Short mmCIF file of C-alpha atoms and ligand atoms in Angstrom, two decimals:
data_model
loop_
_atom_site.label_atom_id
_atom_site.label_comp_id
_atom_site.label_asym_id
_atom_site.label_seq_id
_atom_site.Cartn_x
_atom_site.Cartn_y
_atom_site.Cartn_z
CA MET A 1 34.27 -19.61 -86.66
CA LYS A 2 33.60 -17.69 -83.47
CA ILE A 3 35.53 -18.48 -80.27
CA VAL A 4 32.27 -18.99 -78.40
CA ASP A 5 31.17 -21.56 -81.00
CA HIS A 6 34.48 -23.41 -80.70
CA ILE A 7 33.91 -23.56 -76.95
CA GLN A 8 30.33 -24.69 -77.31
CA ASN A 9 31.22 -27.36 -79.88
CA ALA A 10 33.90 -28.75 -77.55
CA LYS A 11 31.07 -29.82 -75.18
CA GLY A 12 33.05 -29.30 -72.01
CA LYS A 13 36.39 -30.61 -73.32
CA THR A 14 39.26 -28.18 -72.64
CA LEU A 15 40.75 -26.71 -75.82
CA PHE A 16 44.34 -25.65 -76.46
CA SER A 17 45.24 -22.25 -77.92
CA PHE A 18 48.12 -19.83 -77.86
CA GLU A 19 49.28 -16.29 -78.52
CA LEU A 20 52.08 -15.11 -80.80
CA LEU A 21 54.06 -11.93 -81.09
CA PRO A 22 54.58 -10.55 -84.59
CA PRO A 23 58.29 -10.88 -85.38
CA SER A 24 60.60 -7.87 -85.39
CA LYS A 25 60.37 -5.93 -88.63
CA GLY A 26 62.57 -7.21 -91.40
CA GLN A 27 61.79 -10.86 -90.56
CA GLY A 28 59.46 -12.82 -92.81
CA ILE A 29 56.34 -14.90 -92.31
CA GLU A 30 58.49 -18.06 -92.01
CA THR A 31 59.40 -16.87 -88.48
CA ILE A 32 55.73 -17.02 -87.56
CA PHE A 33 55.30 -20.45 -89.13
CA GLN A 34 58.29 -21.77 -87.15
CA ALA A 35 56.57 -20.59 -83.97
CA ILE A 36 53.31 -22.30 -84.93
CA ASP A 37 54.36 -25.60 -86.57
CA PRO A 38 55.47 -27.40 -83.36
CA LEU A 39 52.11 -26.62 -81.72
CA MET A 40 49.71 -27.66 -84.47
CA GLU A 41 49.58 -31.30 -83.31
CA PHE A 42 47.49 -30.09 -80.32
CA ASN A 43 44.77 -28.81 -82.67
CA PRO A 44 44.38 -25.20 -81.60
CA PRO A 45 41.05 -23.94 -82.89
CA PHE A 46 42.41 -20.40 -82.73
CA ILE A 47 45.69 -18.51 -82.46
CA ASP A 48 45.98 -14.95 -81.10
CA VAL A 49 48.30 -12.35 -82.60
CA THR A 50 49.31 -9.41 -80.42
CA TYR A 51 49.50 -5.82 -81.61
CA HIS A 52 52.32 -3.49 -80.65
CA ARG A 53 51.89 0.23 -80.67
CA GLU A 54 54.66 2.23 -82.30
CA ASP A 55 57.31 3.85 -80.11
CA TYR A 56 58.71 7.32 -80.58
CA ILE A 57 62.25 8.30 -81.45
CA TYR A 58 63.83 11.74 -81.76
CA LYS A 59 65.15 12.64 -85.22
CA GLU A 60 67.34 15.66 -85.86
CA ARG A 61 65.84 18.15 -88.32
CA ALA A 62 67.91 20.25 -90.77
CA ASN A 63 67.62 23.22 -88.35
CA GLY A 64 69.22 21.18 -85.60
CA LEU A 65 66.01 20.84 -83.57
CA LEU A 66 64.78 17.42 -82.54
CA GLU A 67 61.55 16.07 -83.98
CA LYS A 68 59.52 13.30 -82.31
CA VAL A 69 58.60 10.66 -84.89
CA ALA A 70 56.63 7.44 -84.64
CA TYR A 71 58.74 4.31 -85.07
CA ARG A 72 57.33 0.85 -85.63
CA ARG A 73 59.21 -2.23 -84.42
CA ARG A 74 56.87 -4.99 -85.57
CA PRO A 75 54.42 -5.51 -88.43
CA GLY A 76 50.68 -5.22 -87.76
CA THR A 77 48.32 -8.13 -87.33
CA VAL A 78 46.12 -8.09 -90.43
CA ALA A 79 48.57 -9.71 -92.86
CA ILE A 80 49.85 -12.17 -90.22
CA CYS A 81 46.31 -13.29 -89.37
CA ALA A 82 45.51 -13.78 -93.07
CA ALA A 83 48.66 -15.88 -93.55
CA ILE A 84 47.86 -18.05 -90.49
CA MET A 85 44.31 -18.68 -91.62
CA ASN A 86 45.37 -19.58 -95.15
CA LYS A 87 48.15 -21.93 -94.13
CA TYR A 88 46.67 -23.69 -91.11
CA LYS A 89 42.89 -23.31 -91.62
CA VAL A 90 42.45 -22.21 -88.00
CA ASP A 91 40.97 -18.98 -86.72
CA ALA A 92 43.41 -16.17 -86.12
CA VAL A 93 42.43 -13.66 -83.45
CA PRO A 94 43.98 -10.24 -83.95
CA HIS A 95 44.43 -8.02 -80.93
CA LEU A 96 43.00 -4.60 -81.61
CA ILE A 97 44.20 -1.77 -79.41
CA CYS A 98 43.15 1.84 -78.80
CA GLY A 99 46.69 3.27 -78.65
CA GLY A 100 48.04 4.53 -81.95
CA PHE A 101 44.75 4.35 -83.84
CA THR A 102 42.24 7.02 -84.76
CA LYS A 103 38.64 5.83 -85.08
CA GLU A 104 39.01 6.01 -88.87
CA GLU A 105 42.12 3.81 -88.78
CA THR A 106 40.30 1.36 -86.51
CA GLU A 107 37.39 1.24 -88.93
CA ASN A 108 39.76 0.59 -91.84
CA ALA A 109 41.47 -2.22 -89.95
CA LEU A 110 38.09 -3.78 -89.14
CA ILE A 111 37.02 -3.51 -92.79
CA ASP A 112 40.20 -5.39 -93.78
CA LEU A 113 39.66 -8.05 -91.11
CA ASN A 114 36.03 -8.51 -92.13
CA PHE A 115 37.06 -8.76 -95.79
CA LEU A 116 39.51 -11.54 -94.87
CA GLY A 117 36.81 -13.52 -93.03
CA ILE A 118 38.30 -12.99 -89.60
CA ASP A 119 35.48 -13.62 -87.12
CA ASN A 120 37.05 -12.74 -83.77
CA VAL A 121 38.88 -9.78 -82.27
CA LEU A 122 40.33 -9.21 -78.81
CA VAL A 123 39.78 -5.54 -77.99
CA LEU A 124 42.20 -3.86 -75.60
CA ARG A 125 43.26 -0.45 -74.56
CA GLY A 126 46.98 -1.09 -74.92
CA ASP A 127 49.72 0.01 -72.55
CA ALA A 128 51.45 3.33 -72.21
CA ARG A 129 54.11 4.00 -74.82
CA LYS A 130 57.72 3.65 -73.69
CA GLY A 131 58.66 6.92 -72.07
CA ASP A 132 55.06 7.91 -71.17
CA SER A 133 54.13 7.60 -67.51
CA HIS A 134 50.55 6.62 -68.35
CA PHE A 135 48.39 5.70 -71.31
CA ILE A 136 47.72 8.70 -73.55
CA PRO A 137 44.94 8.15 -76.08
CA THR A 138 45.68 8.98 -79.69
CA PRO A 139 43.87 12.18 -80.74
CA GLY A 140 40.70 11.06 -82.52
CA GLY A 141 41.06 7.57 -81.03
CA HIS A 142 39.68 5.71 -78.02
CA ALA A 143 40.61 6.07 -74.35
CA TYR A 144 39.30 2.72 -73.05
CA ALA A 145 38.78 -0.77 -74.42
CA SER A 146 35.04 -0.25 -73.83
CA ASP A 147 35.05 2.69 -76.30
CA LEU A 148 36.79 0.56 -78.92
CA LEU A 149 34.38 -2.27 -78.22
CA GLY A 150 31.53 0.18 -78.84
CA GLN A 151 32.93 0.91 -82.30
CA VAL A 152 33.23 -2.79 -83.21
CA LYS A 153 29.72 -3.39 -81.91
CA SER A 154 28.38 -0.50 -83.99
CA MET A 155 29.93 -1.98 -87.12
CA ASN A 156 28.29 -5.30 -86.21
CA GLU A 157 25.04 -3.34 -86.43
CA GLY A 158 25.96 -1.74 -89.75
CA ALA A 159 26.79 1.66 -88.23
CA TYR A 160 30.09 2.85 -89.71
CA LEU A 161 31.59 6.19 -88.66
CA TYR A 162 30.10 8.21 -91.46
CA GLU A 163 27.35 6.01 -92.86
CA GLU A 164 24.77 3.40 -91.90
CA VAL A 165 25.03 0.38 -94.18
CA ALA A 166 22.67 -2.36 -92.98
CA ALA A 167 23.88 -4.60 -95.81
CA HIS A 168 27.49 -4.27 -94.63
CA LYS A 169 27.08 -5.42 -91.05
CA THR A 170 30.18 -7.13 -89.69
CA ASP A 171 29.81 -10.07 -87.31
CA PHE A 172 32.84 -10.01 -85.03
CA CYS A 173 32.86 -12.08 -81.86
CA ILE A 174 34.52 -9.75 -79.37
CA GLY A 175 36.81 -10.74 -76.52
CA VAL A 176 38.24 -8.55 -73.76
CA ALA A 177 40.99 -8.77 -71.14
CA GLY A 178 40.43 -9.68 -67.48
CA TYR A 179 42.84 -9.44 -64.56
CA PRO A 180 42.74 -12.12 -61.82
CA GLU A 181 45.14 -9.93 -59.80
CA LYS A 182 43.34 -6.65 -60.72
CA HIS A 183 44.37 -4.21 -63.43
CA PHE A 184 47.19 -2.18 -61.93
CA GLU A 185 45.49 1.17 -62.51
CA ALA A 186 42.16 0.21 -60.97
CA PRO A 187 41.80 1.64 -57.46
CA ASN A 188 40.22 -1.62 -56.24
CA PHE A 189 38.80 -4.92 -57.52
CA ASN A 190 35.18 -3.75 -57.46
CA THR A 191 35.91 -0.82 -59.77
CA ASP A 192 37.76 -3.13 -62.13
CA PHE A 193 34.79 -5.54 -62.13
CA LYS A 194 32.42 -2.64 -62.80
CA TYR A 195 34.26 -1.86 -66.05
CA LEU A 196 34.70 -5.51 -66.97
CA LYS A 197 30.96 -6.00 -66.53
CA MET A 198 30.34 -2.90 -68.63
CA LYS A 199 32.40 -4.43 -71.47
CA VAL A 200 30.41 -7.66 -71.25
CA GLU A 201 27.09 -5.81 -71.17
CA MET A 202 28.22 -3.87 -74.24
CA GLY A 203 28.75 -7.12 -76.12
CA ALA A 204 32.01 -8.84 -75.15
CA GLU A 205 31.43 -12.57 -75.53
CA PHE A 206 34.52 -13.95 -73.86
CA ILE A 207 37.31 -12.88 -71.49
CA VAL A 208 40.99 -13.83 -71.72
CA THR A 209 42.92 -13.37 -68.48
CA GLN A 210 46.27 -11.91 -67.77
CA MET A 211 48.81 -14.62 -66.90
CA PHE A 212 48.86 -15.91 -63.32
CA PHE A 213 50.97 -18.49 -61.48
CA ASN A 214 48.58 -19.26 -58.68
CA ASN A 215 45.33 -20.91 -59.72
CA LYS A 216 43.61 -19.65 -56.57
CA LYS A 217 43.69 -16.15 -58.12
CA TYR A 218 41.91 -17.43 -61.23
CA PHE A 219 39.32 -19.40 -59.26
CA GLU A 220 38.54 -16.37 -57.10
CA PHE A 221 38.38 -14.15 -60.18
CA VAL A 222 35.87 -16.46 -61.86
CA GLU A 223 33.81 -16.60 -58.69
CA LYS A 224 33.77 -12.81 -58.36
CA CYS A 225 32.89 -12.42 -62.05
CA ARG A 226 29.94 -14.77 -61.59
CA ASP A 227 28.92 -12.85 -58.42
CA HIS A 228 28.94 -9.67 -60.52
CA GLY A 229 26.72 -11.33 -63.12
CA ILE A 230 29.49 -11.86 -65.68
CA THR A 231 28.59 -15.18 -67.25
CA VAL A 232 30.74 -15.35 -70.42
CA PRO A 233 33.58 -17.91 -70.78
CA ILE A 234 36.76 -16.87 -68.94
CA ILE A 235 39.83 -18.24 -70.72
CA PRO A 236 42.90 -18.53 -68.48
CA GLY A 237 46.10 -17.06 -69.95
CA LEU A 238 49.24 -19.00 -68.97
CA LYS A 239 52.93 -18.50 -69.37
CA PRO A 240 55.75 -20.94 -68.67
CA LEU A 241 58.65 -19.36 -66.79
CA THR A 242 61.80 -19.60 -68.91
CA THR A 243 64.44 -17.44 -67.23
CA LYS A 244 65.48 -16.48 -63.71
CA ARG A 245 65.20 -12.82 -64.66
CA GLN A 246 61.45 -13.23 -65.14
CA LEU A 247 61.10 -13.31 -61.35
CA ILE A 248 61.70 -9.58 -61.61
CA THR A 249 60.42 -8.67 -65.07
CA LEU A 250 57.04 -10.43 -65.02
CA PRO A 251 55.81 -8.80 -61.78
CA ARG A 252 57.10 -5.45 -63.02
CA ILE A 253 55.53 -5.61 -66.48
CA PHE A 254 52.36 -7.57 -65.77
CA HIS A 255 51.67 -6.60 -62.14
CA LEU A 256 51.32 -10.12 -60.83
CA ASP A 257 52.55 -12.21 -57.92
CA ILE A 258 54.81 -15.21 -58.29
CA PRO A 259 54.10 -17.63 -55.44
CA GLU A 260 56.97 -18.03 -52.99
CA GLU A 261 56.98 -21.79 -53.52
CA LEU A 262 57.80 -21.20 -57.20
CA SER A 263 60.17 -18.26 -56.79
CA SER A 264 62.27 -20.03 -54.16
CA GLU A 265 62.61 -23.08 -56.44
CA VAL A 266 63.63 -20.84 -59.35
CA GLU A 267 66.28 -19.23 -57.18
CA LEU A 268 67.79 -22.65 -56.54
CA CYS A 269 68.13 -23.34 -60.29
CA LYS A 270 71.72 -23.30 -61.54
CA ASN A 271 70.88 -22.09 -65.04
CA ASN A 272 67.98 -21.19 -67.29
CA ASP A 273 67.72 -24.75 -68.64
CA GLN A 274 66.72 -25.77 -65.12
CA VAL A 275 64.32 -22.82 -64.90
CA ARG A 276 62.65 -23.93 -68.14
CA GLU A 277 62.25 -27.46 -66.80
CA LEU A 278 60.75 -26.14 -63.59
CA GLY A 279 58.53 -23.71 -65.52
CA VAL A 280 57.12 -26.61 -67.54
CA GLU A 281 56.54 -28.76 -64.44
CA TRP A 282 54.79 -25.90 -62.62
CA LEU A 283 52.54 -25.13 -65.54
CA VAL A 284 51.62 -28.77 -66.13
CA GLN A 285 50.38 -28.92 -62.53
CA GLN A 286 48.53 -25.61 -62.95
CA CYS A 287 46.92 -26.83 -66.18
CA LYS A 288 45.82 -30.17 -64.71
CA GLU A 289 44.05 -28.35 -61.89
CA LEU A 290 42.49 -25.88 -64.33
CA MET A 291 41.25 -28.73 -66.53
CA ASP A 292 39.69 -30.41 -63.49
CA PHE A 293 37.98 -27.10 -62.74
CA GLY A 294 36.53 -27.25 -66.26
CA VAL A 295 38.18 -24.28 -67.99
CA PRO A 296 37.04 -23.94 -71.62
CA VAL A 297 40.51 -23.33 -73.07
CA LEU A 298 44.13 -23.30 -71.88
CA HIS A 299 45.62 -20.28 -73.64
CA PHE A 300 49.42 -20.02 -73.66
CA TYR A 301 51.51 -16.90 -73.98
CA THR A 302 54.29 -18.40 -76.05
CA MET A 303 56.13 -15.15 -76.80
CA SER A 304 56.74 -16.96 -80.13
CA ASN A 305 58.93 -19.56 -78.39
CA PRO A 306 56.90 -22.75 -78.87
CA GLU A 307 59.15 -25.28 -77.11
CA PRO A 308 58.06 -24.92 -73.46
CA THR A 309 54.39 -24.82 -74.49
CA ARG A 310 54.90 -27.92 -76.68
CA LYS A 311 56.39 -29.79 -73.72
CA ILE A 312 53.45 -28.81 -71.53
CA ALA A 313 50.76 -29.55 -74.10
CA SER A 314 52.25 -32.97 -74.88
CA GLN A 315 51.56 -33.96 -71.26
CA LEU A 316 47.97 -32.72 -71.36
CA PHE A 317 46.40 -33.13 -74.80
P1 FAD B 401 40.56 -1.14 -70.19
O1 FAD B 401 39.44 -2.11 -70.18
O2 FAD B 401 40.35 0.11 -70.95
O3 FAD B 401 40.93 -0.83 -68.68
C1 FAD B 401 42.07 -0.03 -68.35
C2 FAD B 401 41.90 0.53 -66.94
O4 FAD B 401 40.87 1.53 -66.92
C3 FAD B 401 41.47 -0.48 -65.89
O5 FAD B 401 42.06 -0.11 -64.67
C4 FAD B 401 39.95 -0.36 -65.82
O6 FAD B 401 39.46 -0.71 -64.54
C5 FAD B 401 39.76 1.12 -66.13
N1 FAD B 401 38.59 1.40 -66.98
C6 FAD B 401 38.08 0.63 -67.95
N2 FAD B 401 37.06 1.27 -68.56
C7 FAD B 401 36.94 2.47 -67.96
C8 FAD B 401 36.09 3.58 -68.16
N3 FAD B 401 35.14 3.57 -69.10
N4 FAD B 401 36.26 4.68 -67.36
C9 FAD B 401 37.23 4.71 -66.40
N5 FAD B 401 38.06 3.66 -66.17
C10 FAD B 401 37.92 2.55 -66.95
N6 FAD B 401 48.56 -4.73 -74.94
C11 FAD B 401 48.98 -4.40 -76.19
O7 FAD B 401 49.48 -3.29 -76.39
N7 FAD B 401 48.86 -5.27 -77.24
C12 FAD B 401 48.31 -6.50 -77.09
O8 FAD B 401 48.22 -7.25 -78.05
C13 FAD B 401 47.86 -6.89 -75.80
N8 FAD B 401 47.28 -8.09 -75.58
C14 FAD B 401 46.78 -8.40 -74.35
C15 FAD B 401 46.10 -9.63 -74.16
C16 FAD B 401 45.59 -9.96 -72.91
C17 FAD B 401 44.86 -11.26 -72.74
C18 FAD B 401 45.76 -9.08 -71.81
C19 FAD B 401 45.24 -9.45 -70.45
C20 FAD B 401 46.42 -7.88 -71.98
C21 FAD B 401 46.93 -7.52 -73.25
N9 FAD B 401 47.57 -6.30 -73.47
C22 FAD B 401 48.00 -5.95 -74.73
C23 FAD B 401 47.81 -5.38 -72.34
C24 FAD B 401 46.63 -4.40 -72.12
O9 FAD B 401 46.52 -3.54 -73.24
C25 FAD B 401 46.94 -3.62 -70.84
O10 FAD B 401 46.80 -4.46 -69.73
C26 FAD B 401 46.20 -2.31 -70.65
O11 FAD B 401 46.83 -1.62 -69.56
C27 FAD B 401 44.73 -2.43 -70.28
O12 FAD B 401 44.00 -2.92 -71.30
P2 FAD B 401 42.42 -3.25 -71.12
O13 FAD B 401 41.90 -3.62 -72.44
O14 FAD B 401 42.21 -4.15 -69.99
O15 FAD B 401 41.90 -1.75 -70.74
#
């Protein structure tokens, strides 16, 4: 079922959902099930699975020169999504990224997803590869999420790369990312909104936000989206703080602010057990306020560690 239908069927009740990371290669599907099982009691209608572009390593050739080769750390999303749907009978939402894919590879992935009955995709550009200073599109691939969205939309109309097959139309419900604190590369908020609006006008049916720790940022983002004529559901993405180190890593990786009220309390914590407790408390308060605001879904970035999210959800759902 499509995300937008789940939201509509909920008739204003806030839903619970979460995002998982594929495990490191070599680990089996049981690792994924262990990350899902503790959260199933909260009836998530859908579960997102992230995609991780391959890194590069340097391999020595026989002639002594170094060769740059692609190196994958985690499995892709197609098989994981199929396993989740089969075991739990919930919708799995694969993240589809531009980086690392040619248009042909994207089409093949979409054919597989459609074959499996996967109805939703979250289309993203992806980040720069480790070692690259900025995002470099794959030759023959897409440069922006909007380009990738255009390809999914074309397949929804039966237009494949090299043939038109009206009988083979896909029917993906497409989501995109939104940034309550602005995407870090955008020169200003208005430019970022211009491209977000473009994605919605091209057919994105819902937005999932980057994590934020200050609800004011989300409320203002929603208001600005509505001012720009963006009317689709905006699902807040939320992450419980779990370590002291995240005071440094989260702003660096995700380009967000941690409110002083929270950071100063984290600094007072004696260990990470205390940080986890505080992280849960903070997020419960955030979630209560978001539910009062009427958000369609509370979407948790679990990083495949279900425990903090379970503690939060058990106080809300
Ligand atoms: P885009 O929409 O392409 O935007 C990128 C930048 O370019 C923005 O500054 C935008 O303003 C600008 N822009 C957009 N369109 C155009 C255009 N046509 N011309 C010029 N400028 C333009 N990354 C992963 O690798 N795997 C994941 O699974 C993953 N999941 C994510 C889930 C969520 C909910 C979020 C919020 C992010 C996720 N990311 C993931 C990270 C994401 O890939 C990065 O934030 C990336 O830097 C931007 O992706 P985007 O889809 O927002 O890009």
